[in-house]
PDB file of C-alpha atoms in Angstrom:
ATOM      1  CA  MET A   1     -17.390 -18.348 -15.263  1.00 71.00           C
ATOM      2  CA  ASP A   2     -16.844 -15.327 -17.528  1.00 79.00           C
ATOM      3  CA  GLU A   3     -13.603 -13.330 -17.633  1.00 81.00           C
ATOM      4  CA  ARG A   4     -15.169 -10.256 -16.007  1.00 81.00           C
ATOM      5  CA  THR A   5     -16.283 -12.229 -12.955  1.00 85.00           C
ATOM      6  CA  VAL A   6     -12.867 -13.879 -12.690  1.00 88.00           C
ATOM      7  CA  GLY A   7     -11.193 -10.474 -12.930  1.00 87.00           C
ATOM      8  CA  ILE A   8     -13.383  -9.035 -10.179  1.00 84.00           C
ATOM      9  CA  GLY A   9     -12.543 -12.032  -7.994  1.00 90.00           C
ATOM     10  CA  TYR A  10      -8.810 -11.552  -8.578  1.00 89.00           C
ATOM     11  CA  VAL A  11      -8.896  -7.858  -7.687  1.00 89.00           C
ATOM     12  CA  LEU A  12     -11.064  -8.455  -4.629  1.00 89.00           C
ATOM     13  CA  ALA A  13      -8.684 -11.175  -3.446  1.00 93.00           C
ATOM     14  CA  SER A  14      -5.815  -8.759  -4.063  1.00 92.00           C
ATOM     15  CA  ALA A  15      -7.520  -6.130  -1.878  1.00 90.00           C
ATOM     16  CA  VAL A  16      -7.940  -8.711   0.882  1.00 93.00           C
ATOM     17  CA  GLY A  17      -4.237  -9.544   0.655  1.00 94.00           C
ATOM     18  CA  PHE A  18      -3.125  -5.922   0.821  1.00 93.00           C
ATOM     19  CA  GLY A  19      -5.531  -5.438   3.719  1.00 93.00           C
ATOM     20  CA  THR A  20      -3.436  -7.842   5.801  1.00 96.00           C
ATOM     21  CA  VAL A  21      -0.273  -5.708   5.637  1.00 96.00           C
ATOM     22  CA  GLY A  22      -1.018  -3.910   8.887  1.00 95.00           C
ATOM     23  CA  ILE A  23      -1.961  -7.157  10.607  1.00 96.00           C
ATOM     24  CA  PHE A  24       1.343  -8.858   9.849  1.00 96.00           C
ATOM     25  CA  GLY A  25       3.221  -5.617  10.501  1.00 96.00           C
ATOM     26  CA  THR A  26       1.739  -5.409  13.988  1.00 96.00           C
ATOM     27  CA  LEU A  27       2.421  -9.095  14.638  1.00 96.00           C
ATOM     28  CA  GLY A  28       6.008  -8.581  13.499  1.00 95.00           C
ATOM     29  CA  GLY A  29       6.480  -5.803  16.009  1.00 94.00           C
ATOM     30  CA  ASP A  30       4.913  -7.958  18.715  1.00 94.00           C
ATOM     31  CA  VAL A  31       7.573 -10.658  18.228  1.00 93.00           C
ATOM     32  CA  GLY A  32      10.388  -8.115  18.399  1.00 93.00           C
ATOM     33  CA  LEU A  33      11.160  -7.501  14.720  1.00 96.00           C
ATOM     34  CA  SER A  34      12.294  -3.980  13.835  1.00 96.00           C
ATOM     35  CA  ILE A  35      10.710  -2.051  10.968  1.00 97.00           C
ATOM     36  CA  PRO A  36      13.897  -2.229   8.819  1.00 97.00           C
ATOM     37  CA  THR A  37      14.107  -5.994   9.375  1.00 97.00           C
ATOM     38  CA  ILE A  38      10.441  -6.546   8.536  1.00 97.00           C
ATOM     39  CA  LEU A  39      10.520  -4.458   5.371  1.00 98.00           C
ATOM     40  CA  ALA A  40      13.926  -5.605   4.111  1.00 98.00           C
ATOM     41  CA  PHE A  41      12.820  -9.246   4.268  1.00 97.00           C
ATOM     42  CA  ARG A  42       9.345  -8.422   2.957  1.00 97.00           C
ATOM     43  CA  PHE A  43      10.714  -6.876  -0.214  1.00 97.00           C
ATOM     44  CA  ALA A  44      13.574  -9.362  -0.642  1.00 97.00           C
ATOM     45  CA  ILE A  45      11.270 -12.382  -0.541  1.00 97.00           C
ATOM     46  CA  ALA A  46       8.553 -10.740  -2.644  1.00 97.00           C
ATOM     47  CA  SER A  47      11.147  -9.643  -5.222  1.00 97.00           C
ATOM     48  CA  ALA A  48      12.448 -13.188  -5.560  1.00 96.00           C
ATOM     49  CA  VAL A  49       8.909 -14.471  -6.120  1.00 95.00           C
ATOM     50  CA  LEU A  50       8.047 -11.815  -8.728  1.00 95.00           C
ATOM     51  CA  TRP A  51      11.290 -12.331 -10.644  1.00 96.00           C
ATOM     52  CA  GLY A  52      10.651 -16.073 -10.569  1.00 95.00           C
ATOM     53  CA  LEU A  53       7.198 -15.553 -12.081  1.00 93.00           C
ATOM     54  CA  LEU A  54       8.599 -13.248 -14.768  1.00 93.00           C
ATOM     55  CA  ALA A  55      11.330 -15.768 -15.589  1.00 93.00           C
ATOM     56  CA  ALA A  56       8.748 -18.545 -15.900  1.00 92.00           C
ATOM     57  CA  GLN A  57       6.890 -16.366 -18.419  1.00 90.00           C
ATOM     58  CA  GLY A  58      10.067 -15.416 -20.284  1.00 89.00           C
ATOM     59  CA  ARG A  59       9.608 -11.743 -19.378  1.00 88.00           C
ATOM     60  CA  GLN A  60      12.592 -11.130 -17.096  1.00 83.00           C
ATOM     61  CA  ASN A  61      13.587  -7.884 -18.825  1.00 87.00           C
ATOM     62  CA  LEU A  62      16.227  -5.859 -16.999  1.00 89.00           C
ATOM     63  CA  LEU A  63      15.877  -2.095 -17.095  1.00 90.00           C
ATOM     64  CA  ASN A  64      18.907   0.103 -17.623  1.00 89.00           C
ATOM     65  CA  GLY A  65      19.901   3.728 -17.886  1.00 88.00           C
ATOM     66  CA  ARG A  66      17.287   6.345 -17.092  1.00 91.00           C
ATOM     67  CA  LEU A  67      14.469   3.816 -16.652  1.00 93.00           C
ATOM     68  CA  LEU A  68      16.480   1.922 -14.049  1.00 94.00           C
ATOM     69  CA  GLY A  69      17.150   5.205 -12.272  1.00 94.00           C
ATOM     70  CA  TRP A  70      13.440   6.035 -12.265  1.00 94.00           C
ATOM     71  CA  ALA A  71      12.604   2.579 -10.892  1.00 94.00           C
ATOM     72  CA  ALA A  72      15.159   3.006  -8.104  1.00 95.00           C
ATOM     73  CA  LEU A  73      13.788   6.452  -7.253  1.00 96.00           C
ATOM     74  CA  LEU A  74      10.227   5.122  -7.180  1.00 94.00           C
ATOM     75  CA  GLY A  75      11.329   2.236  -4.989  1.00 96.00           C
ATOM     76  CA  ILE A  76      13.218   4.383  -2.498  1.00 97.00           C
ATOM     77  CA  GLY A  77      11.243   7.613  -2.310  1.00 94.00           C
ATOM     78  CA  GLY A  78       7.868   6.273  -3.388  1.00 94.00           C
ATOM     79  CA  TYR A  79       7.057   2.707  -2.383  1.00 95.00           C
ATOM     80  CA  GLY A  80       9.804   2.566   0.212  1.00 97.00           C
ATOM     81  CA  GLY A  81       8.791   5.855   1.794  1.00 97.00           C
ATOM     82  CA  MET A  82       5.161   4.799   1.808  1.00 96.00           C
ATOM     83  CA  SER A  83       5.982   1.499   3.525  1.00 97.00           C
ATOM     84  CA  GLY A  84       8.272   3.059   6.117  1.00 97.00           C
ATOM     85  CA  PHE A  85       5.723   5.654   7.212  1.00 98.00           C
ATOM     86  CA  TYR A  86       2.967   3.012   7.114  1.00 97.00           C
ATOM     87  CA  PHE A  87       4.767   0.695   9.521  1.00 97.00           C
ATOM     88  CA  TRP A  88       5.840   3.602  11.717  1.00 96.00           C
ATOM     89  CA  GLY A  89       2.195   4.618  11.861  1.00 96.00           C
ATOM     90  CA  LEU A  90       1.304   1.165  13.178  1.00 95.00           C
ATOM     91  CA  GLU A  91       3.142   2.098  16.372  1.00 94.00           C
ATOM     92  CA  HIS A  92       0.582   4.857  16.998  1.00 92.00           C
ATOM     93  CA  LEU A  93      -2.664   3.735  15.322  1.00 91.00           C
ATOM     94  CA  THR A  94      -4.626   0.534  14.832  1.00 91.00           C
ATOM     95  CA  ALA A  95      -4.077  -1.379  11.592  1.00 92.00           C
ATOM     96  CA  GLY A  96      -7.582  -0.418  10.459  1.00 89.00           C
ATOM     97  CA  LEU A  97      -7.051   3.308  10.988  1.00 89.00           C
ATOM     98  CA  VAL A  98      -3.674   3.195   9.239  1.00 93.00           C
ATOM     99  CA  ALA A  99      -5.303   1.627   6.168  1.00 91.00           C
ATOM    100  CA  ILE A 100      -8.086   4.235   6.176  1.00 88.00           C
ATOM    101  CA  VAL A 101      -5.692   7.189   6.382  1.00 90.00           C
ATOM    102  CA  LEU A 102      -3.429   5.712   3.684  1.00 92.00           C
ATOM    103  CA  PHE A 103      -6.391   5.629   1.327  1.00 87.00           C
ATOM    104  CA  THR A 104      -6.393   9.416   1.169  1.00 86.00           C
ATOM    105  CA  PHE A 105      -3.629   9.101  -1.444  1.00 86.00           C
ATOM    106  CA  PRO A 106      -6.014   9.525  -4.427  1.00 83.00           C
ATOM    107  CA  ALA A 107      -7.227  12.766  -2.828  1.00 82.00           C
ATOM    108  CA  ILE A 108      -3.610  13.909  -2.524  1.00 85.00           C
ATOM    109  CA  VAL A 109      -3.094  13.151  -6.221  1.00 82.00           C
ATOM    110  CA  VAL A 110      -6.123  15.348  -6.962  1.00 79.00           C
ATOM    111  CA  ALA A 111      -4.719  18.094  -4.724  1.00 81.00           C
ATOM    112  CA  VAL A 112      -1.409  18.024  -6.613  1.00 83.00           C
ATOM    113  CA  THR A 113      -3.236  18.073  -9.946  1.00 76.00           C
ATOM    114  CA  LEU A 114      -5.252  21.051  -8.711  1.00 75.00           C
ATOM    115  CA  PHE A 115      -2.040  23.093  -8.745  1.00 79.00           C
ATOM    116  CA  THR A 116      -0.183  21.511 -11.672  1.00 78.00           C
ATOM    117  CA  SER A 117      -3.064  20.997 -14.124  1.00 74.00           C
ATOM    118  CA  PRO A 118      -6.090  22.982 -12.893  1.00 72.00           C
ATOM    119  CA  ASP A 119      -7.867  22.437 -16.217  1.00 71.00           C
ATOM    120  CA  ARG A 120      -8.226  18.738 -15.342  1.00 67.00           C
ATOM    121  CA  ILE A 121     -10.060  19.452 -12.084  1.00 66.00           C
ATOM    122  CA  SER A 122     -13.852  19.411 -11.882  1.00 74.00           C
ATOM    123  CA  GLY A 123     -16.375  20.168  -9.156  1.00 75.00           C
ATOM    124  CA  PRO A 124     -16.998  16.488  -8.339  1.00 78.00           C
ATOM    125  CA  LEU A 125     -13.254  15.889  -7.909  1.00 74.00           C
ATOM    126  CA  VAL A 126     -12.951  18.777  -5.469  1.00 77.00           C
ATOM    127  CA  ALA A 127     -15.989  17.444  -3.588  1.00 80.00           C
ATOM    128  CA  ALA A 128     -14.395  13.981  -3.476  1.00 77.00           C
ATOM    129  CA  LEU A 129     -11.183  15.511  -2.131  1.00 75.00           C
ATOM    130  CA  CYS A 130     -13.170  17.199   0.644  1.00 81.00           C
ATOM    131  CA  LEU A 131     -14.990  13.941   1.434  1.00 80.00           C
ATOM    132  CA  SER A 132     -11.770  11.960   1.861  1.00 78.00           C
ATOM    133  CA  LEU A 133     -10.001  14.573   3.944  1.00 78.00           C
ATOM    134  CA  GLY A 134     -13.200  15.197   5.908  1.00 81.00           C
ATOM    135  CA  GLY A 135     -13.353  11.506   6.779  1.00 80.00           C
ATOM    136  CA  VAL A 136      -9.848  11.628   8.247  1.00 79.00           C
ATOM    137  CA  ALA A 137     -10.647  14.865  10.101  1.00 77.00           C
ATOM    138  CA  LEU A 138     -13.749  13.227  11.574  1.00 77.00           C
ATOM    139  CA  ILE A 139     -11.765  10.257  12.834  1.00 73.00           C
ATOM    140  CA  VAL A 140      -9.083  12.442  14.409  1.00 68.00           C
ATOM    141  CA  GLY A 141     -11.518  15.009  15.795  1.00 66.00           C
ATOM    142  CA  ALA A 142     -13.709  12.419  17.472  1.00 63.00           C
ATOM    143  CA  ASP A 143     -10.606  10.520  18.664  1.00 57.00           C
ATOM    144  CA  PRO A 144     -12.113   7.038  18.306  1.00 50.00           C
ATOM    145  CA  ALA A 145     -10.170   4.327  20.084  1.00 52.00           C
ATOM    146  CA  GLY A 146      -7.371   6.820  20.746  1.00 58.00           C
ATOM    147  CA  ALA A 147      -6.604   8.040  17.231  1.00 71.00           C
ATOM    148  CA  ASP A 148      -3.219   9.606  17.982  1.00 80.00           C
ATOM    149  CA  PRO A 149      -2.826  12.758  15.821  1.00 84.00           C
ATOM    150  CA  ARG A 150       0.899  12.001  15.535  1.00 90.00           C
ATOM    151  CA  GLY A 151       0.060   8.671  13.976  1.00 91.00           C
ATOM    152  CA  VAL A 152      -2.327  10.317  11.531  1.00 90.00           C
ATOM    153  CA  VAL A 153       0.382  12.783  10.453  1.00 93.00           C
ATOM    154  CA  ILE A 154       2.858   9.929  10.018  1.00 96.00           C
ATOM    155  CA  VAL A 155       0.456   7.898   7.868  1.00 95.00           C
ATOM    156  CA  LEU A 156      -0.429  10.992   5.839  1.00 94.00           C
ATOM    157  CA  GLY A 157       3.302  11.023   5.054  1.00 96.00           C
ATOM    158  CA  SER A 158       2.819   7.477   3.769  1.00 96.00           C
ATOM    159  CA  ALA A 159      -0.114   8.616   1.622  1.00 94.00           C
ATOM    160  CA  ILE A 160       1.959  11.502   0.218  1.00 95.00           C
ATOM    161  CA  CYS A 161       4.777   9.111  -0.722  1.00 95.00           C
ATOM    162  CA  TYR A 162       2.303   6.733  -2.367  1.00 92.00           C
ATOM    163  CA  ALA A 163       0.688   9.596  -4.279  1.00 90.00           C
ATOM    164  CA  GLY A 164       4.167  10.570  -5.470  1.00 91.00           C
ATOM    165  CA  TYR A 165       4.782   6.962  -6.488  1.00 90.00           C
ATOM    166  CA  MET A 166       1.554   6.876  -8.498  1.00 88.00           C
ATOM    167  CA  LEU A 167       2.267  10.196 -10.218  1.00 86.00           C
ATOM    168  CA  GLY A 168       5.894   9.299 -10.918  1.00 88.00           C
ATOM    169  CA  SER A 169       5.116   5.840 -12.257  1.00 86.00           C
ATOM    170  CA  GLU A 170       2.672   7.214 -14.844  1.00 80.00           C
ATOM    171  CA  ARG A 171       5.538   8.415 -17.030  1.00 80.00           C
ATOM    172  CA  VAL A 172       7.601   5.235 -16.640  1.00 85.00           C
ATOM    173  CA  LEU A 173       4.643   2.960 -17.416  1.00 82.00           C
ATOM    174  CA  GLU A 174       4.375   4.536 -20.855  1.00 82.00           C
ATOM    175  CA  SER A 175       7.381   2.427 -21.875  1.00 85.00           C
ATOM    176  CA  VAL A 176       7.685  -0.300 -19.206  1.00 88.00           C
ATOM    177  CA  ASP A 177       5.445  -3.264 -18.377  1.00 88.00           C
ATOM    178  CA  PRO A 178       3.852  -2.732 -14.922  1.00 89.00           C
ATOM    179  CA  GLN A 179       5.023  -6.087 -13.574  1.00 90.00           C
ATOM    180  CA  VAL A 180       8.572  -5.490 -14.791  1.00 93.00           C
ATOM    181  CA  LEU A 181       8.584  -2.060 -13.151  1.00 92.00           C
ATOM    182  CA  THR A 182       7.319  -3.526  -9.871  1.00 94.00           C
ATOM    183  CA  ALA A 183      10.014  -6.206  -9.987  1.00 94.00           C
ATOM    184  CA  HIS A 184      12.609  -3.400 -10.059  1.00 95.00           C
ATOM    185  CA  VAL A 185      10.870  -1.159  -7.521  1.00 95.00           C
ATOM    186  CA  LEU A 186      10.625  -3.765  -4.752  1.00 96.00           C
ATOM    187  CA  PRO A 187      14.372  -4.597  -4.587  1.00 97.00           C
ATOM    188  CA  ALA A 188      15.163  -0.870  -4.368  1.00 97.00           C
ATOM    189  CA  SER A 189      12.733  -0.581  -1.458  1.00 97.00           C
ATOM    190  CA  GLY A 190      14.307  -3.594   0.216  1.00 97.00           C
ATOM    191  CA  LEU A 191      17.828  -2.195  -0.144  1.00 97.00           C
ATOM    192  CA  LEU A 192      16.641   1.079   1.395  1.00 97.00           C
ATOM    193  CA  PHE A 193      15.549  -0.641   4.601  1.00 98.00           C
ATOM    194  CA  LEU A 194      18.580  -2.909   4.658  1.00 98.00           C
ATOM    195  CA  ALA A 195      20.757   0.223   4.555  1.00 97.00           C
ATOM    196  CA  ILE A 196      18.688   1.987   7.225  1.00 97.00           C
ATOM    197  CA  GLY A 197      18.770  -1.055   9.482  1.00 97.00           C
ATOM    198  CA  ALA A 198      22.522  -1.545   9.020  1.00 96.00           C
ATOM    199  CA  ALA A 199      23.261   2.137   9.671  1.00 97.00           C
ATOM    200  CA  ARG A 200      21.142   2.225  12.838  1.00 96.00           C
ATOM    201  CA  GLY A 201      22.059  -1.240  14.046  1.00 95.00           C
ATOM    202  CA  THR A 202      18.421  -2.360  13.950  1.00 95.00           C
ATOM    203  CA  PHE A 203      18.601  -4.957  11.168  1.00 95.00           C
ATOM    204  CA  ALA A 204      18.798  -8.532  12.374  1.00 93.00           C
ATOM    205  CA  VAL A 205      18.294 -11.927  10.782  1.00 92.00           C
ATOM    206  CA  PRO A 206      15.909 -13.958  12.957  1.00 90.00           C
ATOM    207  CA  ALA A 207      17.371 -17.187  14.279  1.00 86.00           C
ATOM    208  CA  ALA A 208      16.237 -20.475  12.809  1.00 72.00           C
ATOM    209  CA  THR A 209      14.775 -21.197  16.238  1.00 68.00           C
ATOM    210  CA  GLU A 210      12.324 -18.305  15.863  1.00 84.00           C
ATOM    211  CA  PRO A 211       9.614 -19.868  13.670  1.00 89.00           C
ATOM    212  CA  THR A 212       7.025 -17.237  14.607  1.00 92.00           C
ATOM    213  CA  ALA A 213       9.233 -14.401  13.361  1.00 94.00           C
ATOM    214  CA  TRP A 214       9.986 -16.216  10.106  1.00 96.00           C
ATOM    215  CA  GLY A 215       6.329 -17.101   9.710  1.00 96.00           C
ATOM    216  CA  VAL A 216       5.339 -13.436   9.965  1.00 96.00           C
ATOM    217  CA  LEU A 217       8.026 -12.355   7.474  1.00 97.00           C
ATOM    218  CA  ILE A 218       7.112 -15.017   4.922  1.00 97.00           C
ATOM    219  CA  ALA A 219       3.384 -14.383   5.311  1.00 97.00           C
ATOM    220  CA  LEU A 220       3.881 -10.632   4.864  1.00 97.00           C
ATOM    221  CA  ALA A 221       6.021 -11.147   1.773  1.00 97.00           C
ATOM    222  CA  MET A 222       3.751 -13.748   0.205  1.00 96.00           C
ATOM    223  CA  PHE A 223       0.157 -13.095   1.282  1.00 96.00           C
ATOM    224  CA  SER A 224       0.432  -9.309   1.662  1.00 95.00           C
ATOM    225  CA  THR A 225       2.812  -8.498  -1.194  1.00 96.00           C
ATOM    226  CA  ALA A 226       3.758 -10.979  -3.936  1.00 94.00           C
ATOM    227  CA  ILE A 227       0.408 -12.769  -4.266  1.00 94.00           C
ATOM    228  CA  PRO A 228      -1.788  -9.621  -4.115  1.00 93.00           C
ATOM    229  CA  ILE A 229       0.417  -7.880  -6.681  1.00 93.00           C
ATOM    230  CA  SER A 230       0.141 -10.859  -9.043  1.00 91.00           C
ATOM    231  CA  LEU A 231      -3.629 -11.110  -8.526  1.00 91.00           C
ATOM    232  CA  LEU A 232      -4.050  -7.381  -9.147  1.00 89.00           C
ATOM    233  CA  TYR A 233      -2.259  -7.577 -12.489  1.00 87.00           C
ATOM    234  CA  ALA A 234      -4.272 -10.666 -13.438  1.00 87.00           C
ATOM    235  CA  GLY A 235      -7.458  -8.772 -12.629  1.00 88.00           C
ATOM    236  CA  LEU A 236      -6.368  -5.610 -14.438  1.00 83.00           C
ATOM    237  CA  SER A 237      -5.949  -7.526 -17.677  1.00 80.00           C
ATOM    238  CA  ARG A 238      -9.564  -8.712 -17.426  1.00 84.00           C
ATOM    239  CA  ILE A 239     -11.564  -5.744 -16.115  1.00 80.00           C
ATOM    240  CA  GLY A 240      -9.385  -2.673 -16.692  1.00 76.00           C
ATOM    241  CA  ALA A 241      -7.799  -0.150 -14.346  1.00 69.00           C
ATOM    242  CA  SER A 242     -10.907   1.938 -13.631  1.00 67.00           C
ATOM    243  CA  ARG A 243     -13.097  -0.900 -12.361  1.00 75.00           C
ATOM    244  CA  ALA A 244     -10.162  -2.510 -10.560  1.00 79.00           C
ATOM    245  CA  SER A 245      -9.338   0.702  -8.698  1.00 75.00           C
ATOM    246  CA  ILE A 246     -12.898   0.936  -7.405  1.00 76.00           C
ATOM    247  CA  ILE A 247     -12.963  -2.693  -6.228  1.00 80.00           C
ATOM    248  CA  SER A 248      -9.620  -2.124  -4.487  1.00 81.00           C
ATOM    249  CA  THR A 249     -11.320   0.287  -2.097  1.00 81.00           C
ATOM    250  CA  ALA A 250     -12.346  -2.838  -0.188  1.00 84.00           C
ATOM    251  CA  GLU A 251      -8.823  -2.850   1.269  1.00 87.00           C
ATOM    252  CA  PRO A 252      -9.383  -0.500   4.248  1.00 88.00           C
ATOM    253  CA  ALA A 253     -12.612  -2.314   5.139  1.00 87.00           C
ATOM    254  CA  VAL A 254     -10.706  -5.603   5.160  1.00 89.00           C
ATOM    255  CA  ALA A 255      -8.028  -4.063   7.378  1.00 90.00           C
ATOM    256  CA  VAL A 256     -10.623  -2.804   9.867  1.00 88.00           C
ATOM    257  CA  VAL A 257     -12.411  -6.180  10.026  1.00 89.00           C
ATOM    258  CA  LEU A 258      -9.198  -8.203  10.335  1.00 92.00           C
ATOM    259  CA  GLY A 259      -7.802  -5.778  12.892  1.00 91.00           C
ATOM    260  CA  ALA A 260     -10.865  -6.353  15.049  1.00 90.00           C
ATOM    261  CA  ALA A 261     -10.904 -10.122  14.496  1.00 92.00           C
ATOM    262  CA  VAL A 262      -7.183 -10.903  14.758  1.00 92.00           C
ATOM    263  CA  LEU A 263      -5.767  -8.102  16.912  1.00 92.00           C
ATOM    264  CA  ASP A 264      -8.897  -7.303  18.923  1.00 91.00           C
ATOM    265  CA  GLU A 265      -8.756  -3.680  17.756  1.00 87.00           C
ATOM    266  CA  PRO A 266     -11.754  -1.516  18.706  1.00 84.00           C
ATOM    267  CA  VAL A 267     -14.106  -0.355  15.949  1.00 81.00           C
ATOM    268  CA  THR A 268     -16.430   2.573  16.624  1.00 80.00           C
ATOM    269  CA  ALA A 269     -19.263   4.144  14.663  1.00 82.00           C
ATOM    270  CA  THR A 270     -17.057   7.175  14.004  1.00 81.00           C
ATOM    271  CA  THR A 271     -14.335   4.958  12.549  1.00 80.00           C
ATOM    272  CA  VAL A 272     -16.863   3.365  10.207  1.00 84.00           C
ATOM    273  CA  LEU A 273     -18.369   6.727   9.200  1.00 85.00           C
ATOM    274  CA  GLY A 274     -15.001   8.384   8.651  1.00 82.00           C
ATOM    275  CA  GLY A 275     -13.729   5.385   6.707  1.00 81.00           C
ATOM    276  CA  THR A 276     -16.867   5.393   4.574  1.00 84.00           C
ATOM    277  CA  LEU A 277     -16.329   9.065   3.685  1.00 84.00           C
ATOM    278  CA  VAL A 278     -12.750   8.307   2.652  1.00 82.00           C
ATOM    279  CA  VAL A 279     -13.791   5.344   0.489  1.00 79.00           C
ATOM    280  CA  VAL A 280     -16.700   7.212  -1.139  1.00 82.00           C
ATOM    281  CA  GLY A 281     -14.330  10.048  -1.967  1.00 78.00           C
ATOM    282  CA  VAL A 282     -11.883   7.599  -3.531  1.00 75.00           C
ATOM    283  CA  ILE A 283     -14.625   5.955  -5.613  1.00 78.00           C
ATOM    284  CA  VAL A 284     -15.775   9.347  -6.944  1.00 77.00           C
ATOM    285  CA  ILE A 285     -12.185  10.240  -7.812  1.00 73.00           C
ATOM    286  CA  GLN A 286     -11.624   6.938  -9.619  1.00 67.00           C
ATOM    287  CA  ARG A 287     -14.831   7.294 -11.631  1.00 70.00           C
ATOM    288  CA  ARG A 288     -13.976  10.856 -12.656  1.00 63.00           C
ATOM    289  CA  THR A 289     -10.368  10.285 -13.702  1.00 60.00           C
TER     290      THR A 289
END
């Protein structure tokens, strides 16, 4: 099997893994785990796995100074903010709809660029922006399966945080290996939710007699975080960022299918059409940037 095919397989498997985030998040809530507890353990376990992999490769480089500060900021305000809004959104929307709305983040990046660097914007990018936002508007306007507008606004907050993470990480990645940066970002995100949970009295360590709760936490950390991240980087090295970003648009489709299969979430024609508009918009954006 050639390297390109292997790379495509890695990235596709990564998209499937990330597509399970909402599934395990919903299951975690069903067994009584709070959002701070779920996310603190998710990032703690995933961080340990990623640092273990880096150590095995002899690449456990610790950041310091300004780069460490940037990593902490990206972890708290970027990836942490994205995750918090995402899981909050799961309380109002199905896992499939949350994944679809989150995938407007490339359109938000384009919108920011429209104001900061208008010379980089082209007609097709503006059209792609309209497609993605139009897809979300269609879903909300038609109200399929009870698409709560509050949930959409919350998840758009997640997309904004993720867009900020992507824009902010561009500068840092000029001098830091992506995997090393991620290994610093995830602990910062975990500490954020540990602090929130401790301050609000909502963080709790599940008892050893609660195997379902621990199973959800470990599955979320491994199958939805550490493994997909590792597979994505393995795929990137083989097929490049542009092709990988397009293949990754399979993620919301995976979330919709798994939501229906595992959680018995309803899927309507409007959901499919709106999600398709979002994904097509993302693909156009990725091909034009």
